mmCIF file of C-alpha atoms in Angstrom:
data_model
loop_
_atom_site.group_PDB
_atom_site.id
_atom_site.type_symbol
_atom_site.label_atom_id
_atom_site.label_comp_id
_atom_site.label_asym_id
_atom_site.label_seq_id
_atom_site.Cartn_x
_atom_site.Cartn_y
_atom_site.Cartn_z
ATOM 1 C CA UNK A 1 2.791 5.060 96.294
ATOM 2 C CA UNK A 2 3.058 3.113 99.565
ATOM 3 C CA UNK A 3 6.503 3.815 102.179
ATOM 4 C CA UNK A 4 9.172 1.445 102.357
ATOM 5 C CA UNK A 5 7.810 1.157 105.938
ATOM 6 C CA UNK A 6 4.577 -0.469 104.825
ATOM 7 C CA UNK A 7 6.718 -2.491 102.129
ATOM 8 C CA UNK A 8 8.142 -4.334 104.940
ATOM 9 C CA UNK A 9 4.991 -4.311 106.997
ATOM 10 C CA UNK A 10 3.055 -6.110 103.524
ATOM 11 C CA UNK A 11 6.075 -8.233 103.438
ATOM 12 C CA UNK A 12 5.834 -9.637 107.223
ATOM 13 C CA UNK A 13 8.910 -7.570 108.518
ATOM 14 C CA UNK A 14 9.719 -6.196 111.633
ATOM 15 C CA UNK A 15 12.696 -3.901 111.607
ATOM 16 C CA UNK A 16 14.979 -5.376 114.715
ATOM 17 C CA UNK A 17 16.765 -3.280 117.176
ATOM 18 C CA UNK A 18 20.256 -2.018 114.715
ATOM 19 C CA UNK A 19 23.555 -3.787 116.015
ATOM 20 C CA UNK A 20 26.092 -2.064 117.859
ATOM 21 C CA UNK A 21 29.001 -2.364 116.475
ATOM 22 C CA UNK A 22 31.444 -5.142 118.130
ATOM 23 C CA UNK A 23 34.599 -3.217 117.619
ATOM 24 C CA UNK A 24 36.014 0.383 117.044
ATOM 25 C CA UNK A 25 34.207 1.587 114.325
ATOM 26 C CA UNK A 26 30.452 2.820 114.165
ATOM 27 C CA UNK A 27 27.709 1.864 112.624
ATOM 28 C CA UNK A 28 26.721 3.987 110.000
ATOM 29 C CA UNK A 29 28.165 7.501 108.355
ATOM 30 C CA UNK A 30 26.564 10.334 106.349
ATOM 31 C CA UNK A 31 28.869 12.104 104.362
ATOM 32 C CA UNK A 32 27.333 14.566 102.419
ATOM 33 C CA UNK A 33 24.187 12.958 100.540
ATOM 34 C CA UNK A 34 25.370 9.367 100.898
ATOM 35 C CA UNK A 35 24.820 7.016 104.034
ATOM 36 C CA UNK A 36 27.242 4.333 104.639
ATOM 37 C CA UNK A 37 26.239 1.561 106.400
ATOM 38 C CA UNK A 38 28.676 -1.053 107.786
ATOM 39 C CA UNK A 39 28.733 -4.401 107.329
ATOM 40 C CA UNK A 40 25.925 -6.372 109.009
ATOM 41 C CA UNK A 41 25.717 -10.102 109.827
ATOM 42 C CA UNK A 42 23.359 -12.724 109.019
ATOM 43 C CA UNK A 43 22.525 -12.660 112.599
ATOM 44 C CA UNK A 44 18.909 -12.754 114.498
ATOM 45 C CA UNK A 45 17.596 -11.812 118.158
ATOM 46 C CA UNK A 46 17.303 -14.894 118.667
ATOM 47 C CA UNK A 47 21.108 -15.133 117.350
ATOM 48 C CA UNK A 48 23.471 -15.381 114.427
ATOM 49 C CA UNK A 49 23.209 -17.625 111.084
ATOM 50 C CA UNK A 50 26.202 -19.376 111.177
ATOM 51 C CA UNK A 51 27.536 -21.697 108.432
ATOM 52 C CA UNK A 52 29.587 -22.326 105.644
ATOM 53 C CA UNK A 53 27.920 -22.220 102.520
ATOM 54 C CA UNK A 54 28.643 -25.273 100.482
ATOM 55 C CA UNK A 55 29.583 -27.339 103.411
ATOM 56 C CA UNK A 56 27.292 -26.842 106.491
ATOM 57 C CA UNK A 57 24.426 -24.584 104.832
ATOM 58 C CA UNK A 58 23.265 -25.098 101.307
ATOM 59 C CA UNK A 59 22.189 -22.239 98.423
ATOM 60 C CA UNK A 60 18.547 -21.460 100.343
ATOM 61 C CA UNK A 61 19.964 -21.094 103.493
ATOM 62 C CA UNK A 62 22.127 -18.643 102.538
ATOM 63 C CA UNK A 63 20.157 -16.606 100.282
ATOM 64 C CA UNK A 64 18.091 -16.380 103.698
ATOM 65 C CA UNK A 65 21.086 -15.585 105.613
ATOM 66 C CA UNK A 66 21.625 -12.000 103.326
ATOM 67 C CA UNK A 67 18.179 -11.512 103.534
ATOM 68 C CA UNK A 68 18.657 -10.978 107.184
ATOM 69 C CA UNK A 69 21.791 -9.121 106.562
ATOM 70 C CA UNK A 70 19.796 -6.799 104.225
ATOM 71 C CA UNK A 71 16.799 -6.569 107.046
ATOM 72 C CA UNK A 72 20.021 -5.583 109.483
ATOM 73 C CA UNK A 73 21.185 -2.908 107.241
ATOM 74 C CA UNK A 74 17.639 -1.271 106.865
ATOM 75 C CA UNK A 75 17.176 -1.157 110.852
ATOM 76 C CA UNK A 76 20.159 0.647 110.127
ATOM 77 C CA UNK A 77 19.157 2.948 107.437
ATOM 78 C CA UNK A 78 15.781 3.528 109.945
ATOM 79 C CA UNK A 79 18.419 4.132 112.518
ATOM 80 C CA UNK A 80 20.059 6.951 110.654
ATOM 81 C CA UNK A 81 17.376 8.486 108.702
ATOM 82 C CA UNK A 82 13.897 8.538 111.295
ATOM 83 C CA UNK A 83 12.337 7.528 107.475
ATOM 84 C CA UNK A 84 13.316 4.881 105.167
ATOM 85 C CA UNK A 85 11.491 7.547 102.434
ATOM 86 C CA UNK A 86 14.658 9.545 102.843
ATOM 87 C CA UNK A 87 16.205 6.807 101.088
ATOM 88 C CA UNK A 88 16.159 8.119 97.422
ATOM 89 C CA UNK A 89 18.344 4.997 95.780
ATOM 90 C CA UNK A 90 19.882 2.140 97.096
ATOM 91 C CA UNK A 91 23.628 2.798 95.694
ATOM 92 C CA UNK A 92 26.039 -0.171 96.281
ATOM 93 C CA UNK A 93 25.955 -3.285 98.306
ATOM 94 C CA UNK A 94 29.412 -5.357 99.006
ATOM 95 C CA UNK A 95 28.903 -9.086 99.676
ATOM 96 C CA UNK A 96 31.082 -11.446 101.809
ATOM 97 C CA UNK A 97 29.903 -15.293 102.006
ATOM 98 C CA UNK A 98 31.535 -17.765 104.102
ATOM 99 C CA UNK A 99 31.864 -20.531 101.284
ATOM 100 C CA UNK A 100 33.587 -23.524 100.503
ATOM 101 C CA UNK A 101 36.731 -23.589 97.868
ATOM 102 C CA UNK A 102 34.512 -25.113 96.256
ATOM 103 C CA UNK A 103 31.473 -23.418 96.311
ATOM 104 C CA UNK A 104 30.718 -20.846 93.466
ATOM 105 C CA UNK A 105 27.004 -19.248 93.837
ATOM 106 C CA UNK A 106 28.114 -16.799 95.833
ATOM 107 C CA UNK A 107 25.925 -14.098 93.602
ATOM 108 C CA UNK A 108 23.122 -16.009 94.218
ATOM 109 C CA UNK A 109 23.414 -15.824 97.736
ATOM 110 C CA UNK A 110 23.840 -12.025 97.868
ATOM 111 C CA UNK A 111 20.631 -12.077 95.549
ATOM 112 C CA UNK A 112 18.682 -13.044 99.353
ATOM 113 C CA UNK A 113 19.967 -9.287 99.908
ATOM 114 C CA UNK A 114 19.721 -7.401 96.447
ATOM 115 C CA UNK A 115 15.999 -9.024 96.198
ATOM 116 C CA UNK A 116 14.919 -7.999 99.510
ATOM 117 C CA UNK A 117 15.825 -4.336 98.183
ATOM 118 C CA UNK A 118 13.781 -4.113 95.426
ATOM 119 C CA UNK A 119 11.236 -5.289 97.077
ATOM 120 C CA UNK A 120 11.496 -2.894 99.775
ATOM 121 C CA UNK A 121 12.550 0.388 97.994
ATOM 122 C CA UNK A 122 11.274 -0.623 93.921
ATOM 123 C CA UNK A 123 12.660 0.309 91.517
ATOM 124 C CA UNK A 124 15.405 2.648 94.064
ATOM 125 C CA UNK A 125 15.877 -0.365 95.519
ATOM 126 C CA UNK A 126 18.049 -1.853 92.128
ATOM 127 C CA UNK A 127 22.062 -1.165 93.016
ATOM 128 C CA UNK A 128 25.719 -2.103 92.065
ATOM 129 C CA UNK A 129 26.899 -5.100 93.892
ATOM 130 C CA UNK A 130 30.360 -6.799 94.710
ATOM 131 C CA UNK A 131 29.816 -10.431 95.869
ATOM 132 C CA UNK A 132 33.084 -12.799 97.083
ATOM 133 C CA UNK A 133 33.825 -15.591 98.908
ATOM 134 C CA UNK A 134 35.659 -15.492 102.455
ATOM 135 C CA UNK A 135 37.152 -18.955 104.347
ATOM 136 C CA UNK A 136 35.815 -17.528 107.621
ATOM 137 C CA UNK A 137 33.570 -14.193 108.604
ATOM 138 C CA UNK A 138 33.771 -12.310 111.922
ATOM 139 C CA UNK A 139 31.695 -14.037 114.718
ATOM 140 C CA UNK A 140 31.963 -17.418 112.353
ATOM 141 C CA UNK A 141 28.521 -15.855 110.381
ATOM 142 C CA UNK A 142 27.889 -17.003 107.204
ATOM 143 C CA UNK A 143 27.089 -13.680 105.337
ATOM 144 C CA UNK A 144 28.133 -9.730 105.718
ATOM 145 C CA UNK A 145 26.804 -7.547 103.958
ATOM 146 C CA UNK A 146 27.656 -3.309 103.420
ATOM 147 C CA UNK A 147 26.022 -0.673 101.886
ATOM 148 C CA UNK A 148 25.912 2.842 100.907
ATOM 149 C CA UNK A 149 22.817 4.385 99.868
ATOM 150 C CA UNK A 150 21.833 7.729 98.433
ATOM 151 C CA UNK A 151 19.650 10.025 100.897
ATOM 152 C CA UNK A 152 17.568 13.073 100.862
ATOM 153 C CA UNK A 153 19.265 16.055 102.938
#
């Protein structure tokens, strides 16, 4: 059975540097046998993915933009754990989309996210979600995205 690390090697993915966090709170907590990860922007080296789904970005752009949340909250889980292996399920993700009134596939955009999990961890990888629509996200980003994830001690 192949490592989530060469999961995201197959799939093309370098893990980037983790985000500091850009106010008074930290990135990441383990309590116990859970890791919490805070929310993570659709955001890039080369900078964030800013938008409005529904108005400036449309469905594909945004399922890409939580797919780069979700590769911001494994740099995380790296972060934390030295091994993604210690990662024994992928528990809960919470979804925030910067939409239009209008715009209603916001579970379709956090599927960019919840796909890119499977893929990475299998069948661990499948997880409770909460998905909602925001008029504006911090940093004017067009996705966050949490998590909390069950870890090996």
């Amino acid at each position: 059975m192949s490592t989530p690390e060469t999961r995201l090697s197959e799939l093309g993915i370098t893990l980037p540097e983790p985000m500091k966090a850009v106010a008074n709170y930290v990135p990441f907590v383990i309590s116990g046998n859970q890791l919490f990860v805070s929310g993570q922007v659709s955001a890039t080296a080369e900078g964030r993915i800013s938008g409005r789904l529904g108005e400036t970005m449309d469905l594909p752009a945004g399922q890409n933009a939580a797919r780069q949340c979700g590769i911001n909250l494994i740099a995380q889980c790296k972060a934390a754990l030295g091994e993604l292996s210690r990662v024994k399920r992928v528990v809960k993700l919470g979804g925030f989309v910067n939409s239009h009134p209008l715009f209603t596939d916001i579970p379709q955009v956090i599927n960019g996210c919840s796909d890119l999990m499977v893929e990475v961890f299998g069948e661990k990888g499948r997880h409770a979600r909460s998905a909602v629509a925001c008029p504006t996200l911090p940093l004017g980003v067009a996705v966050e995205i949490d998590g909390i994830f069950e870890i090996e001690v």
